[in-house]
Amino acid sequence: MPATAALRVIDSVLIVDDSSVQRSLGAALCRELRITDVHQAEDGVDALALLDTLPAPPDLLIVDLEMPNMDGPELLAALSARRLRSPIIVASSRESALRQSVEDMGTALGLRILGSLPKPLTQSALGTLLRRQGSPEPAESRAAKTAPVDPQELRLALEREEIIVFYHPQVEIGTCRVRGLEALARWHHPSRGWIPPDAFIPVAEQHGLIHALTLRVMDLSMAQTAQWSRLGLDLSIAVNISPLLLERGELVQEISDLQRKHNLRAEQVVLEVTESSLLRELAVALGVLTRLRLRGFRLSLDDYGTGFSSMQQLARIPFTELKIDRSFVHGAAERESLQVILRSALDMASELGLETVAEGVESLQDWKLVRQYGCTLAQGWLLAKAMSASEFEPWLHRLRTHRPELLG
Ligand code: C2E
Ligand code: MG
Ligand code: MG
């Protein structure tokens, strides 16, 4: 529900700057902000080598622009290729327009750019930027991040049914009605607590476990959706499909079998795929997607804006929905460049007859902007964080009390 921004708990930072004076200043400011684990690198090459040695990425990166060997923009491109999810601050003594274009470049690469700051850094500027990050992350998930996931343990976790599903509601912007939920995998580890999907989905993909994992997520979430149907709640359920699975022709039958088993209508099931799925075996992926669509399942293009496909190319694939990545949504009210991207994506989607979902609606400002731009559905922390099935109905009641504020 509408929440005030709190300082996210940040324990570790990597400062990348070729000037040792600026690095020391940054390190001192971070320590004043109670960031205890401070790493330093003198350019991009040094930073990448250091990241390879750390057990988990730092909670924050502060990146200078002008450096020998590998400069700031080159480092951002390399971090994007590694799919780094940690927030990044760009720091430079160069003009603000230049810093802004690097910010935009990083965002377009799918990185979480928090903003940019003029050098020398000050404690108040750094603190203000960090406070903009939103709600603090649960302590358990921070702890989990620090240890890599062992594929053998993940295999056992699947057998022991430790992988469960959390649900993230999608709300119709015009009516505040809940249209459906996205199923998000969570690992409840007996000693480490909750492990977030970013930590184990890539491991599942690399070790042949993603198929079993996805079928489990589908089975659990379809059973839950059927259960809600019996209570009179007509909802859709969206499941994330890894690019690797689109290479399996059998997938179409497997999904149909589960849908029939749970007695859902095909149109209640939304399959979310990312643009990168289409970069692999395009013909095979297209075959699977077309057959799924023929059977009535809905297809959503997830994380739109973080890949490189042109809209023209995407228009040839039978998507029913476009999901705009949260890096173009949250904070867009204050950033003209994001507004341009957001508006043009929404306009194109509507011309193509696609529904639109804005991910990352964290503030009332985000909500008002996507509403003004005619987006159909919103998903984000303003409304709720992903929750267990049992939390859904109480949340639904609370949502009703917030309707006047959201529709006003
Ligand atoms: P995704 O499919 O783009 O899912 C949306 C992610 O954005 C979720 O994170 C959700 O909690 C988060 N999110 C939504 N609104 C907001 C917001 O307002 N603010 C912020 N900060 N975050 C928001 P989550 O659950 O950590 O999932 C991360 C990714 O893990 C997913 O991104 C998806 O790519 C992957 N994933 C999760 N479950 C599965 C699964 O069953 N199969 C596969 N293949 N991938 C999965
Ligand atoms: Mg998704
Ligand atoms: Mg997404």
Short mmCIF file of C-alpha atoms and ligand atoms in Angstrom, two decimals:
data_model
loop_
_atom_site.label_atom_id
_atom_site.label_comp_id
_atom_site.label_asym_id
_atom_site.label_seq_id
_atom_site.Cartn_x
_atom_site.Cartn_y
_atom_site.Cartn_z
CA MET A 1 0.00 0.00 0.00
CA PRO A 2 1.17 3.60 -0.40
CA ALA A 3 4.31 3.72 1.70
CA THR A 4 6.91 6.30 2.45
CA ALA A 5 10.39 5.54 1.17
CA ALA A 6 12.73 4.16 3.78
CA LEU A 7 16.48 3.77 3.56
CA ARG A 8 17.16 0.36 2.02
CA VAL A 9 19.62 -1.64 4.04
CA ILE A 10 22.92 -1.49 2.22
CA ASP A 11 25.83 -3.36 3.72
CA SER A 12 28.33 -3.42 0.89
CA VAL A 13 29.49 -1.06 -1.83
CA LEU A 14 31.99 -1.12 -4.68
CA ILE A 15 33.51 2.27 -5.56
CA VAL A 16 35.10 2.38 -9.03
CA ASP A 17 37.27 5.48 -9.58
CA ASP A 18 40.78 6.01 -10.92
CA SER A 19 41.47 8.74 -8.36
CA SER A 20 42.54 7.32 -5.02
CA VAL A 21 41.51 10.58 -3.33
CA GLN A 22 37.96 10.35 -4.69
CA ARG A 23 37.81 6.66 -3.74
CA SER A 24 38.87 7.42 -0.18
CA LEU A 25 36.33 10.23 0.05
CA GLY A 26 33.57 7.93 -1.26
CA ALA A 27 34.62 5.18 1.15
CA ALA A 28 34.53 7.58 4.11
CA LEU A 29 31.05 8.85 3.15
CA CYS A 30 29.74 5.31 2.75
CA ARG A 31 31.04 4.39 6.19
CA GLU A 32 29.32 7.47 7.65
CA LEU A 33 26.13 6.10 6.08
CA ARG A 34 26.84 2.82 7.92
CA ILE A 35 27.84 0.87 4.82
CA THR A 36 30.48 -1.29 6.44
CA ASP A 37 31.80 -3.47 3.63
CA VAL A 38 33.56 -1.06 1.21
CA HIS A 39 35.40 -2.37 -1.86
CA GLN A 40 37.41 -0.21 -4.27
CA ALA A 41 38.58 -0.61 -7.86
CA GLU A 42 40.55 1.80 -10.02
CA ASP A 43 38.86 1.13 -13.36
CA GLY A 44 36.37 -1.15 -15.10
CA VAL A 45 38.80 -4.03 -15.64
CA ASP A 46 39.80 -3.96 -12.00
CA ALA A 47 36.12 -3.81 -10.95
CA LEU A 48 35.11 -6.85 -13.03
CA ALA A 49 38.06 -8.85 -11.69
CA LEU A 50 37.07 -7.92 -8.14
CA LEU A 51 33.42 -8.86 -8.70
CA ASP A 52 34.59 -12.32 -9.78
CA THR A 53 36.20 -12.84 -6.39
CA LEU A 54 33.23 -11.71 -4.26
CA PRO A 55 30.74 -14.35 -3.03
CA ALA A 56 27.84 -12.07 -4.02
CA PRO A 57 27.55 -8.75 -5.85
CA PRO A 58 27.76 -5.71 -3.55
CA ASP A 59 24.48 -4.00 -2.58
CA LEU A 60 25.55 -0.82 -4.40
CA LEU A 61 28.08 0.31 -7.04
CA ILE A 62 29.38 3.87 -7.43
CA VAL A 63 30.94 4.24 -10.88
CA ASP A 64 33.12 7.10 -12.17
CA LEU A 65 32.93 7.88 -15.91
CA GLU A 66 36.46 8.80 -17.00
CA MET A 67 38.95 6.05 -16.23
CA PRO A 68 41.86 4.48 -18.12
CA ASN A 69 41.58 0.92 -19.53
CA MET A 70 37.82 0.52 -19.23
CA ASP A 71 35.74 3.66 -18.67
CA GLY A 72 32.35 4.00 -16.93
CA PRO A 73 30.08 3.41 -19.96
CA GLU A 74 32.13 0.36 -20.99
CA LEU A 75 31.87 -1.00 -17.46
CA LEU A 76 28.07 -0.50 -17.47
CA ALA A 77 27.80 -2.49 -20.70
CA ALA A 78 29.86 -5.31 -19.17
CA LEU A 79 27.73 -5.28 -16.00
CA SER A 80 24.58 -5.49 -18.12
CA ALA A 81 25.99 -8.51 -19.96
CA ARG A 82 26.46 -10.11 -16.52
CA ARG A 83 22.84 -9.21 -15.66
CA LEU A 84 23.92 -7.40 -12.51
CA ARG A 85 20.87 -6.37 -10.46
CA SER A 86 22.58 -4.22 -7.80
CA PRO A 87 21.74 -0.52 -7.88
CA ILE A 88 24.35 1.73 -9.47
CA ILE A 89 25.19 5.41 -8.95
CA VAL A 90 27.08 7.25 -11.67
CA ALA A 91 29.55 9.81 -10.26
CA SER A 92 31.42 12.34 -12.36
CA SER A 93 32.68 15.90 -12.34
CA ARG A 94 31.46 16.30 -15.95
CA GLU A 95 28.32 18.24 -16.93
CA SER A 96 24.91 16.95 -15.81
CA ALA A 97 23.68 16.32 -19.40
CA LEU A 98 26.55 13.90 -19.92
CA ARG A 99 25.84 12.14 -16.63
CA GLN A 100 22.16 11.98 -17.58
CA SER A 101 22.91 10.31 -20.92
CA VAL A 102 25.05 7.70 -19.19
CA GLU A 103 22.17 7.12 -16.74
CA ASP A 104 19.82 6.64 -19.69
CA MET A 105 22.26 4.30 -21.39
CA GLY A 106 22.52 2.18 -18.23
CA THR A 107 18.74 2.06 -17.82
CA ALA A 108 18.31 1.09 -21.47
CA LEU A 109 20.78 -1.74 -20.82
CA GLY A 110 18.48 -3.04 -18.08
CA LEU A 111 20.67 -1.90 -15.18
CA ARG A 112 19.22 -0.43 -12.00
CA ILE A 113 20.64 3.08 -12.21
CA LEU A 114 19.73 4.99 -9.06
CA GLY A 115 20.89 8.31 -10.42
CA SER A 116 24.03 10.33 -10.94
CA LEU A 117 25.96 12.66 -8.66
CA PRO A 118 28.51 15.39 -9.26
CA LYS A 119 31.95 14.82 -7.81
CA PRO A 120 33.20 15.36 -5.19
CA LEU A 121 30.44 13.37 -3.52
CA THR A 122 28.74 14.74 -0.43
CA GLN A 123 27.04 12.80 2.32
CA SER A 124 23.72 14.57 1.86
CA ALA A 125 23.57 13.98 -1.91
CA LEU A 126 24.49 10.31 -1.51
CA GLY A 127 22.04 9.81 1.37
CA THR A 128 19.19 11.47 -0.57
CA LEU A 129 19.76 9.23 -3.58
CA LEU A 130 19.87 6.10 -1.43
CA ARG A 131 16.62 7.03 0.31
CA ARG A 132 14.91 7.16 -3.10
CA GLN A 133 15.36 3.43 -3.43
CA GLY A 134 12.13 2.48 -1.71
CA SER A 135 11.36 -0.05 0.98
CA PRO A 136 14.07 -1.98 2.70
CA GLU A 137 14.74 -5.48 1.55
CA PRO A 138 13.94 -8.21 4.08
CA ALA A 139 16.97 -9.20 6.11
CA GLU A 140 16.53 -12.86 5.15
CA SER A 141 16.85 -12.23 1.47
CA ARG A 142 19.97 -10.15 2.05
CA ALA A 143 21.54 -12.98 3.99
CA ALA A 144 20.58 -15.44 1.26
CA LYS A 145 22.20 -13.31 -1.39
CA THR A 146 25.61 -13.71 0.16
CA ALA A 147 25.89 -17.44 -0.45
CA PRO A 148 25.89 -18.99 -3.91
CA VAL A 149 23.31 -21.67 -4.65
CA ASP A 150 24.54 -25.26 -4.95
CA PRO A 151 22.82 -27.06 -7.87
CA GLN A 152 22.70 -30.34 -5.94
CA GLU A 153 20.95 -28.62 -3.06
CA LEU A 154 18.50 -27.04 -5.49
CA ARG A 155 17.75 -30.49 -6.95
CA LEU A 156 17.00 -31.78 -3.45
CA ALA A 157 14.92 -28.70 -2.67
CA LEU A 158 12.70 -29.48 -5.65
CA GLU A 159 12.27 -33.07 -4.48
CA ARG A 160 11.52 -31.90 -0.93
CA GLU A 161 9.04 -29.34 -2.21
CA GLU A 162 10.89 -26.40 -0.69
CA ILE A 163 10.24 -24.34 -3.83
CA ILE A 164 6.92 -22.60 -3.45
CA VAL A 165 5.04 -19.79 -5.15
CA PHE A 166 4.43 -16.21 -4.10
CA TYR A 167 1.80 -14.15 -5.89
CA HIS A 168 2.08 -10.59 -7.14
CA PRO A 169 -1.28 -8.97 -7.95
CA GLN A 170 -1.97 -7.12 -11.19
CA VAL A 171 -4.56 -4.39 -10.81
CA GLU A 172 -6.67 -2.81 -13.57
CA ILE A 173 -5.74 0.84 -13.51
CA GLY A 174 -9.15 2.14 -14.60
CA THR A 175 -11.24 0.20 -12.07
CA CYS A 176 -8.85 -0.97 -9.33
CA ARG A 177 -10.12 -4.50 -9.89
CA VAL A 178 -7.58 -7.29 -9.46
CA ARG A 179 -7.31 -9.00 -12.83
CA GLY A 180 -4.81 -11.67 -11.94
CA LEU A 181 -1.51 -12.52 -10.31
CA GLU A 182 2.02 -13.32 -11.38
CA ALA A 183 3.43 -16.54 -9.92
CA LEU A 184 6.95 -15.97 -8.60
CA ALA A 185 9.13 -18.82 -7.39
CA ARG A 186 10.53 -18.68 -3.86
CA TRP A 187 12.82 -21.13 -2.13
CA HIS A 188 12.17 -21.66 1.54
CA HIS A 189 15.51 -23.03 2.64
CA PRO A 190 15.50 -24.84 6.00
CA SER A 191 18.51 -22.95 7.38
CA ARG A 192 18.99 -19.95 5.06
CA GLY A 193 15.37 -18.80 5.00
CA TRP A 194 13.88 -17.25 1.89
CA ILE A 195 16.06 -17.29 -1.21
CA PRO A 196 14.98 -14.96 -4.04
CA PRO A 197 14.53 -16.28 -7.60
CA ASP A 198 17.38 -14.24 -9.05
CA ALA A 199 19.69 -16.42 -6.93
CA PHE A 200 18.40 -19.83 -8.06
CA ILE A 201 16.64 -19.51 -11.45
CA PRO A 202 19.96 -19.08 -13.33
CA VAL A 203 21.31 -22.15 -11.47
CA ALA A 204 18.20 -24.12 -12.42
CA GLU A 205 18.70 -23.05 -16.03
CA GLN A 206 22.35 -24.06 -16.07
CA HIS A 207 21.84 -27.45 -14.42
CA GLY A 208 18.83 -28.86 -16.24
CA LEU A 209 16.37 -28.14 -13.42
CA ILE A 210 14.32 -25.33 -14.96
CA HIS A 211 11.81 -27.67 -16.58
CA ALA A 212 10.93 -29.41 -13.30
CA LEU A 213 10.89 -26.10 -11.48
CA THR A 214 8.55 -24.45 -13.97
CA LEU A 215 6.13 -27.37 -13.97
CA ARG A 216 6.03 -27.21 -10.18
CA VAL A 217 5.38 -23.45 -10.20
CA MET A 218 2.62 -23.99 -12.79
CA ASP A 219 1.03 -26.88 -10.95
CA LEU A 220 0.97 -25.03 -7.61
CA SER A 221 -0.19 -21.72 -9.03
CA MET A 222 -2.89 -23.23 -11.24
CA ALA A 223 -4.20 -25.26 -8.27
CA GLN A 224 -4.32 -22.05 -6.24
CA THR A 225 -6.10 -20.14 -9.03
CA ALA A 226 -8.70 -22.93 -9.23
CA GLN A 227 -9.11 -22.69 -5.47
CA TRP A 228 -9.76 -18.93 -5.72
CA SER A 229 -12.24 -19.62 -8.55
CA ARG A 230 -14.20 -21.88 -6.23
CA LEU A 231 -14.40 -18.94 -3.82
CA GLY A 232 -15.87 -16.80 -6.59
CA LEU A 233 -12.68 -14.96 -7.57
CA ASP A 234 -12.12 -15.10 -11.31
CA LEU A 235 -8.40 -14.46 -11.75
CA SER A 236 -5.71 -15.08 -14.31
CA ILE A 237 -2.33 -16.54 -13.43
CA ALA A 238 0.91 -15.51 -15.14
CA VAL A 239 3.89 -17.86 -15.12
CA ASN A 240 7.43 -17.02 -16.23
CA ILE A 241 8.78 -19.27 -18.97
CA SER A 242 12.55 -19.50 -19.28
CA PRO A 243 13.93 -19.04 -22.82
CA LEU A 244 15.39 -22.56 -22.59
CA LEU A 245 11.93 -24.09 -22.31
CA LEU A 246 10.79 -22.62 -25.61
CA GLU A 247 13.12 -25.10 -27.26
CA ARG A 248 10.92 -27.98 -26.05
CA GLY A 249 8.04 -28.87 -28.34
CA GLU A 250 6.48 -30.96 -25.51
CA LEU A 251 5.96 -27.80 -23.47
CA VAL A 252 2.70 -27.05 -25.29
CA GLN A 253 1.13 -30.37 -24.25
CA GLU A 254 2.53 -30.16 -20.72
CA ILE A 255 0.93 -26.76 -20.15
CA SER A 256 -2.37 -27.90 -21.68
CA ASP A 257 -2.39 -30.99 -19.45
CA LEU A 258 -1.95 -28.87 -16.32
CA GLN A 259 -4.61 -26.40 -17.40
CA ARG A 260 -7.11 -29.25 -17.90
CA LYS A 261 -6.09 -30.96 -14.67
CA HIS A 262 -6.96 -27.80 -12.75
CA ASN A 263 -10.03 -27.05 -14.77
CA LEU A 264 -8.96 -23.54 -15.76
CA ARG A 265 -9.89 -21.80 -18.98
CA ALA A 266 -6.89 -21.42 -21.27
CA GLU A 267 -7.31 -17.64 -21.34
CA GLN A 268 -6.81 -17.57 -17.55
CA VAL A 269 -3.22 -18.71 -18.08
CA VAL A 270 -0.66 -16.11 -19.14
CA LEU A 271 2.81 -17.20 -20.19
CA GLU A 272 5.49 -14.56 -19.71
CA VAL A 273 8.52 -14.69 -21.97
CA THR A 274 11.33 -12.20 -22.42
CA GLU A 275 12.76 -10.77 -25.60
CA SER A 276 15.92 -12.80 -25.10
CA SER A 277 13.83 -15.96 -25.65
CA LEU A 278 13.51 -14.94 -29.25
CA LEU A 279 17.22 -14.54 -29.81
CA ARG A 280 17.92 -18.25 -29.54
CA GLU A 281 16.17 -20.67 -31.88
CA LEU A 282 13.66 -18.21 -33.30
CA ALA A 283 11.83 -20.73 -35.50
CA VAL A 284 11.42 -23.26 -32.68
CA ALA A 285 10.38 -20.61 -30.14
CA LEU A 286 7.89 -19.14 -32.60
CA GLY A 287 6.42 -22.59 -33.20
CA VAL A 288 5.89 -23.18 -29.48
CA LEU A 289 4.44 -19.71 -28.90
CA THR A 290 2.09 -19.94 -31.85
CA ARG A 291 0.78 -23.33 -30.77
CA LEU A 292 0.23 -22.07 -27.21
CA ARG A 293 -1.68 -19.10 -28.57
CA LEU A 294 -3.75 -21.36 -30.84
CA ARG A 295 -4.84 -23.24 -27.73
CA GLY A 296 -6.05 -20.00 -26.17
CA PHE A 297 -3.26 -19.26 -23.68
CA ARG A 298 -2.27 -15.63 -23.39
CA LEU A 299 1.30 -14.56 -24.12
CA SER A 300 3.03 -11.70 -22.40
CA LEU A 301 6.29 -10.06 -23.40
CA ASP A 302 8.07 -9.53 -20.07
CA ASP A 303 10.68 -6.90 -19.16
CA TYR A 304 9.95 -4.96 -22.34
CA GLY A 305 12.61 -2.35 -23.01
CA THR A 306 15.58 -4.25 -21.61
CA GLY A 307 16.26 -6.23 -24.81
CA PHE A 308 16.95 -5.12 -28.31
CA SER A 309 14.06 -6.34 -30.47
CA SER A 310 12.25 -3.82 -32.61
CA MET A 311 8.52 -3.46 -32.15
CA GLN A 312 8.07 -4.41 -35.80
CA GLN A 313 9.78 -7.74 -35.13
CA LEU A 314 7.68 -8.30 -32.02
CA ALA A 315 4.47 -7.54 -33.85
CA ARG A 316 4.95 -10.79 -35.78
CA ILE A 317 4.75 -12.85 -32.59
CA PRO A 318 1.24 -13.49 -31.25
CA PHE A 319 1.65 -11.67 -27.92
CA THR A 320 -1.48 -10.51 -26.15
CA GLU A 321 0.26 -8.30 -23.62
CA LEU A 322 3.31 -6.11 -23.19
CA LYS A 323 4.90 -5.83 -19.75
CA ILE A 324 7.04 -2.77 -19.39
CA ASP A 325 10.15 -3.24 -17.31
CA ARG A 326 10.19 -1.45 -14.00
CA SER A 327 13.30 0.53 -14.94
CA PHE A 328 11.06 2.62 -17.25
CA VAL A 329 8.22 2.95 -14.77
CA HIS A 330 9.41 3.78 -11.30
CA GLY A 331 10.52 7.40 -11.12
CA ALA A 332 9.39 8.19 -14.67
CA ALA A 333 7.32 11.14 -13.42
CA GLU A 334 10.61 12.91 -12.64
CA ARG A 335 12.52 11.82 -15.74
CA GLU A 336 11.53 13.10 -19.13
CA SER A 337 13.63 10.54 -21.01
CA LEU A 338 11.80 7.69 -19.27
CA GLN A 339 8.45 9.31 -20.03
CA VAL A 340 9.27 9.34 -23.74
CA ILE A 341 10.13 5.63 -23.74
CA LEU A 342 7.15 4.70 -21.58
CA ARG A 343 4.67 6.68 -23.65
CA SER A 344 5.93 5.38 -26.97
CA ALA A 345 5.90 1.76 -25.76
CA LEU A 346 2.34 2.16 -24.48
CA ASP A 347 1.19 3.88 -27.68
CA MET A 348 2.70 1.16 -29.88
CA ALA A 349 1.20 -1.60 -27.75
CA SER A 350 -2.23 -0.04 -27.96
CA GLU A 351 -1.93 0.33 -31.75
CA LEU A 352 -1.07 -3.36 -31.90
CA GLY A 353 -4.10 -4.15 -29.76
CA LEU A 354 -2.01 -5.43 -26.85
CA GLU A 355 -2.84 -5.04 -23.19
CA THR A 356 -0.15 -3.32 -21.16
CA VAL A 357 1.22 -3.99 -17.71
CA ALA A 358 3.44 -1.48 -15.94
CA GLU A 359 5.82 -3.25 -13.58
CA GLY A 360 7.49 -1.39 -10.73
CA VAL A 361 4.64 0.96 -9.81
CA GLU A 362 6.11 1.89 -6.46
CA SER A 363 4.62 5.32 -5.82
CA LEU A 364 1.36 7.17 -6.32
CA GLN A 365 3.24 9.33 -8.84
CA ASP A 366 4.16 6.22 -10.88
CA TRP A 367 0.52 5.07 -10.73
CA LYS A 368 -0.83 8.45 -11.86
CA LEU A 369 1.62 8.63 -14.74
CA VAL A 370 0.85 5.17 -16.15
CA ARG A 371 -2.84 5.91 -15.72
CA GLN A 372 -2.46 9.17 -17.64
CA TYR A 373 -0.64 7.28 -20.41
CA GLY A 374 -3.46 4.74 -20.76
CA CYS A 375 -1.70 1.64 -19.42
CA THR A 376 -4.15 -1.17 -18.65
CA LEU A 377 -2.68 -2.92 -15.61
CA ALA A 378 -0.27 -2.08 -12.82
CA GLN A 379 1.94 -4.36 -10.77
CA GLY A 380 4.16 -2.97 -8.07
CA TRP A 381 5.02 -2.28 -4.50
CA LEU A 382 2.58 0.64 -4.22
CA LEU A 383 -0.17 -1.99 -4.36
CA ALA A 384 1.60 -4.95 -2.78
CA LYS A 385 4.77 -6.96 -2.66
CA ALA A 386 4.60 -10.56 -3.82
CA MET A 387 2.77 -12.52 -1.11
CA SER A 388 1.89 -16.03 -0.05
CA ALA A 389 -1.52 -17.36 -1.15
CA SER A 390 -2.96 -16.99 2.36
CA GLU A 391 -2.16 -13.28 2.43
CA PHE A 392 -4.09 -12.56 -0.76
CA GLU A 393 -7.66 -12.32 0.52
CA PRO A 394 -6.86 -10.03 3.48
CA TRP A 395 -4.89 -7.84 1.07
CA LEU A 396 -7.87 -7.72 -1.31
CA HIS A 397 -9.99 -6.28 1.49
CA ARG A 398 -7.36 -3.67 2.29
CA LEU A 399 -7.14 -2.70 -1.39
CA ARG A 400 -10.82 -1.74 -1.33
CA THR A 401 -10.13 0.89 1.31
CA HIS A 402 -7.46 2.44 -0.91
CA ARG A 403 -9.69 2.63 -4.00
CA PRO A 404 -10.76 6.27 -3.57
CA GLU A 405 -7.13 7.37 -3.36
CA LEU A 406 -6.12 5.29 -6.41
CA LEU A 407 -9.11 6.22 -8.54
CA GLY A 408 -9.20 9.88 -7.46
P1 C2E B 1 9.90 -10.78 -13.48
O1 C2E B 1 9.19 -11.89 -14.18
O2 C2E B 1 10.10 -9.50 -14.25
O3 C2E B 1 9.04 -10.52 -12.17
C1 C2E B 1 8.83 -9.27 -11.61
C2 C2E B 1 9.83 -9.00 -10.52
O4 C2E B 1 9.78 -7.62 -10.23
C3 C2E B 1 9.49 -9.75 -9.23
O5 C2E B 1 10.68 -9.97 -8.50
C4 C2E B 1 8.65 -8.69 -8.52
O6 C2E B 1 8.59 -8.90 -7.13
C5 C2E B 1 9.43 -7.45 -8.88
N1 C2E B 1 8.64 -6.24 -8.75
C6 C2E B 1 7.38 -6.03 -9.17
N2 C2E B 1 6.97 -4.80 -8.85
C7 C2E B 1 8.01 -4.21 -8.24
C8 C2E B 1 8.21 -2.88 -7.69
O7 C2E B 1 7.31 -2.01 -7.65
N3 C2E B 1 9.43 -2.61 -7.19
C9 C2E B 1 10.42 -3.54 -7.19
N4 C2E B 1 11.62 -3.18 -6.70
N5 C2E B 1 10.27 -4.79 -7.66
C10 C2E B 1 9.08 -5.11 -8.19
P2 C2E B 1 11.13 -11.45 -8.06
O8 C2E B 1 9.99 -12.19 -7.48
O9 C2E B 1 12.36 -11.27 -7.24
O10 C2E B 1 11.47 -12.15 -9.44
C11 C2E B 1 12.62 -11.78 -10.14
C12 C2E B 1 12.68 -12.54 -11.46
O11 C2E B 1 12.90 -13.93 -11.22
C13 C2E B 1 11.40 -12.48 -12.27
O12 C2E B 1 11.31 -11.25 -12.92
C14 C2E B 1 11.62 -13.65 -13.20
O13 C2E B 1 12.49 -13.28 -14.26
C15 C2E B 1 12.36 -14.65 -12.33
N6 C2E B 1 11.43 -15.68 -11.86
C16 C2E B 1 10.66 -15.70 -10.76
N7 C2E B 1 9.95 -16.85 -10.70
C17 C2E B 1 10.26 -17.57 -11.81
C18 C2E B 1 9.84 -18.84 -12.34
O14 C2E B 1 9.00 -19.55 -11.80
N8 C2E B 1 10.41 -19.23 -13.53
C19 C2E B 1 11.31 -18.46 -14.19
N9 C2E B 1 11.81 -18.92 -15.36
N10 C2E B 1 11.72 -17.27 -13.72
C20 C2E B 1 11.20 -16.82 -12.55
MG MG B 2 7.56 -11.98 -15.17
MG MG B 3 9.33 -8.38 -15.60
#
